[in-house]
mmCIF file of C-alpha atoms in Angstrom:
data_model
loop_
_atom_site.group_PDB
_atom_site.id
_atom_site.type_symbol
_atom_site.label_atom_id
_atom_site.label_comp_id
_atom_site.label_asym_id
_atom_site.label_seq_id
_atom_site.Cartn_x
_atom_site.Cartn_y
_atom_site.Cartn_z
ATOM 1 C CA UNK A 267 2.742 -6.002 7.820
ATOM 2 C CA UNK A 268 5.187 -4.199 6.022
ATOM 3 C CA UNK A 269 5.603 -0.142 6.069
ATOM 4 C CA UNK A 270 5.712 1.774 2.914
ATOM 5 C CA UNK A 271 5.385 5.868 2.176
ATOM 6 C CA UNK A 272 3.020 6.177 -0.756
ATOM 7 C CA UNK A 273 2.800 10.078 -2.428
ATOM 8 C CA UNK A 274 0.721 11.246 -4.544
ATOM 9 C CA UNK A 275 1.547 13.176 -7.711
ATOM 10 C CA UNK A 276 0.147 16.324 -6.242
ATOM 11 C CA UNK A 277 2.493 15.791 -3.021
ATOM 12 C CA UNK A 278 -0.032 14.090 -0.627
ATOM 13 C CA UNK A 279 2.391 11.855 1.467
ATOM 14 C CA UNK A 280 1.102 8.590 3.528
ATOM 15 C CA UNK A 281 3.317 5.955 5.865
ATOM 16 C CA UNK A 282 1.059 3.315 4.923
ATOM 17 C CA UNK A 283 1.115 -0.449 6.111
ATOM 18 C CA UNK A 284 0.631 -2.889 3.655
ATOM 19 C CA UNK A 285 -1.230 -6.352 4.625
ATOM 20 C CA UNK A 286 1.070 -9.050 3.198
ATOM 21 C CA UNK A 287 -1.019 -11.991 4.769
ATOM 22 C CA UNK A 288 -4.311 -13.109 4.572
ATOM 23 C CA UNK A 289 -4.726 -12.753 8.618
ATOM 24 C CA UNK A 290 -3.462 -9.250 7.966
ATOM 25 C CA UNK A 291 -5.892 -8.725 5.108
ATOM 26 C CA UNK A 292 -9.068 -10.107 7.253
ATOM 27 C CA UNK A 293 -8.030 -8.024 10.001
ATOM 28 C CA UNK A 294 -6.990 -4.375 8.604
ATOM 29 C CA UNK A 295 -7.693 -1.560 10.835
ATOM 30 C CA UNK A 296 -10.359 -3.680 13.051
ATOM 31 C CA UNK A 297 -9.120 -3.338 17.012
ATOM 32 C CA UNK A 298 -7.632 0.755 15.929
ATOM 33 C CA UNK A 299 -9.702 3.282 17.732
ATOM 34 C CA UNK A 300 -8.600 5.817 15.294
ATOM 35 C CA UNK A 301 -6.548 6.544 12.334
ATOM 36 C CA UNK A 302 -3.835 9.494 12.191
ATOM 37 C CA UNK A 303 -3.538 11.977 9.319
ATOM 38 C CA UNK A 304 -0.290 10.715 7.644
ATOM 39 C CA UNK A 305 -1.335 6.777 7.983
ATOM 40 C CA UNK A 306 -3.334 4.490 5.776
ATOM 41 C CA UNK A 307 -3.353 0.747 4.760
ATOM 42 C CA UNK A 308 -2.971 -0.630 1.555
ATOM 43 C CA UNK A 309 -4.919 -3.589 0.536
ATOM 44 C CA UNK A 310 -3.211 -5.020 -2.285
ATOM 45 C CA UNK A 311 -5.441 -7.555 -5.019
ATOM 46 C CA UNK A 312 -8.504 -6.266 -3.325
ATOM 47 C CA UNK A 313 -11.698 -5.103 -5.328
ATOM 48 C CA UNK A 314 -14.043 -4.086 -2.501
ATOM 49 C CA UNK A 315 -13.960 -3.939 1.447
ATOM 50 C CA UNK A 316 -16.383 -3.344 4.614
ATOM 51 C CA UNK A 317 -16.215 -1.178 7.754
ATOM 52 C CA UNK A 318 -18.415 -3.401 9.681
ATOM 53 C CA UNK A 319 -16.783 -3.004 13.152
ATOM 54 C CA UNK A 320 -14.743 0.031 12.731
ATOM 55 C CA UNK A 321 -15.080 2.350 15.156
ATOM 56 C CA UNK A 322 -13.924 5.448 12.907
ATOM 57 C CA UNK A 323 -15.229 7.193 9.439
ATOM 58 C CA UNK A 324 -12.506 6.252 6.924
ATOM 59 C CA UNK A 325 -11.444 7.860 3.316
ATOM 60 C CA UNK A 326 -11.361 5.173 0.955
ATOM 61 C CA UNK A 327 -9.628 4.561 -2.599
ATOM 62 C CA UNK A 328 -9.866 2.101 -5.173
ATOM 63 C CA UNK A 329 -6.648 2.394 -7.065
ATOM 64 C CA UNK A 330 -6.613 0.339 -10.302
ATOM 65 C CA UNK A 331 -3.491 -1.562 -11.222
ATOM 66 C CA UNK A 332 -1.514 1.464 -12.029
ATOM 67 C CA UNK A 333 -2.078 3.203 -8.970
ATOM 68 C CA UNK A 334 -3.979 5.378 -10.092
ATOM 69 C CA UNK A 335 -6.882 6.314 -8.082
ATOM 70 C CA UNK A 336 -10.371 5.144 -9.749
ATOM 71 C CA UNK A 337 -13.092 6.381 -7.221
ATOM 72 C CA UNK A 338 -12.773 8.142 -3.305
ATOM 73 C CA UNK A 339 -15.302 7.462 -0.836
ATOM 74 C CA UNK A 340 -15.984 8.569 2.845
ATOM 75 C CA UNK A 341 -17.037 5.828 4.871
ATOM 76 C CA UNK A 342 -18.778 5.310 7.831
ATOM 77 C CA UNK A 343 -18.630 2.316 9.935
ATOM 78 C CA UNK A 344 -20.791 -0.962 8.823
ATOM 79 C CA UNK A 345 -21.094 -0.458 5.063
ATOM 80 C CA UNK A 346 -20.338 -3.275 2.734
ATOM 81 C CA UNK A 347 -18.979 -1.688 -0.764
ATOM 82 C CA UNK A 348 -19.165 -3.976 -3.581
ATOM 83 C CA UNK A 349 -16.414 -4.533 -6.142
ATOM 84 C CA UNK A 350 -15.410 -2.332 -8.625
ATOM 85 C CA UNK A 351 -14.428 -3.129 -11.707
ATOM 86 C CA UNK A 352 -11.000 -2.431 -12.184
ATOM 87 C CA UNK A 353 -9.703 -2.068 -8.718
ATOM 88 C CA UNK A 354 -6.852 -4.141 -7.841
ATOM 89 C CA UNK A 355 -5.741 -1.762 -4.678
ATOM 90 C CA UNK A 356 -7.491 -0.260 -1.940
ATOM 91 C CA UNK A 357 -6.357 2.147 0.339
ATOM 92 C CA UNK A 358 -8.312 2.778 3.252
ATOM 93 C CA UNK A 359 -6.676 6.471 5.352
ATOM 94 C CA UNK A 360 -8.016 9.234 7.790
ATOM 95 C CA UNK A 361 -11.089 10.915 5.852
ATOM 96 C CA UNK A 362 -9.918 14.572 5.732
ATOM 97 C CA UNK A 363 -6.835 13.285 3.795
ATOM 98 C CA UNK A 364 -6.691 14.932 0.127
ATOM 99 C CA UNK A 365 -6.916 12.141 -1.810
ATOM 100 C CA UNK A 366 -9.230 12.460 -5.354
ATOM 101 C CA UNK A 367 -9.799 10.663 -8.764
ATOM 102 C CA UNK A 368 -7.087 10.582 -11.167
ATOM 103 C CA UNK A 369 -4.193 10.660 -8.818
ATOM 104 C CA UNK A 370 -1.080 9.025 -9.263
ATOM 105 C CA UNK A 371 0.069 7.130 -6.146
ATOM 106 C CA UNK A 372 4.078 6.392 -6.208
ATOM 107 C CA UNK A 373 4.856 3.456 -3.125
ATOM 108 C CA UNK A 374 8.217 3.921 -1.621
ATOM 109 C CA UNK A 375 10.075 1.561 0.762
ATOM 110 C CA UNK A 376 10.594 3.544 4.143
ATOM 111 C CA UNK A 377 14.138 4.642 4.001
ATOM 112 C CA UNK A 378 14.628 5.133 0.034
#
């Protein structure tokens, strides 16, 4: 996995890890016990996910191909969410984050 900063255009700031494979895809954040403030994952081509075996509540964002965010859910562990139309991102980060509908989400390699 590679590590990106994403920011929102109202100055939300993530270190996000991006899964580049399809292991890394099928696995996400199964295994993590928790999930810190400042980190997410970014799913990229991804319409829907699952939390079955998490272990933690998650915020989660469907971002359409913009990156801009469509829909924000809470999630606890073992729900299935079904596509949704439009997505083509989903970015899965520590519930209390501020993330909402209509914002802009800027990715940033880590050091630029």
């Amino acid at each position: 996995m590679r590590t990106e900063i994403l920011e929102t255009d109202r100055g939300v700031r993530l270190i996000a890890l991006v899964a580049e494979t399809r292991r890394e895809r099928a696995r996400g954040l199964l295994g993590r016990t928790s999930l810190e403030t400042g980190e997410a994952l970014l799913l990229e081509r991804t319409r829907s996910v699952h939390t079955i075996g998490m272990r933690f509540l998650l915020g989660i964002a469907f971002l359409d191909d913009g990156l801009r965010i469509l829909e924000v859910v809470r999630a606890r562990p073992g729900v299935v969410f079904l596509p949704r139309r439009r997505a083509r991102y989903v970015l899965e980060a520590h519930p209390s984050v501020d993330l909402r509908t209509g914002d802009h989400v800027v990715r940033r390699t880590l050091g630029s």
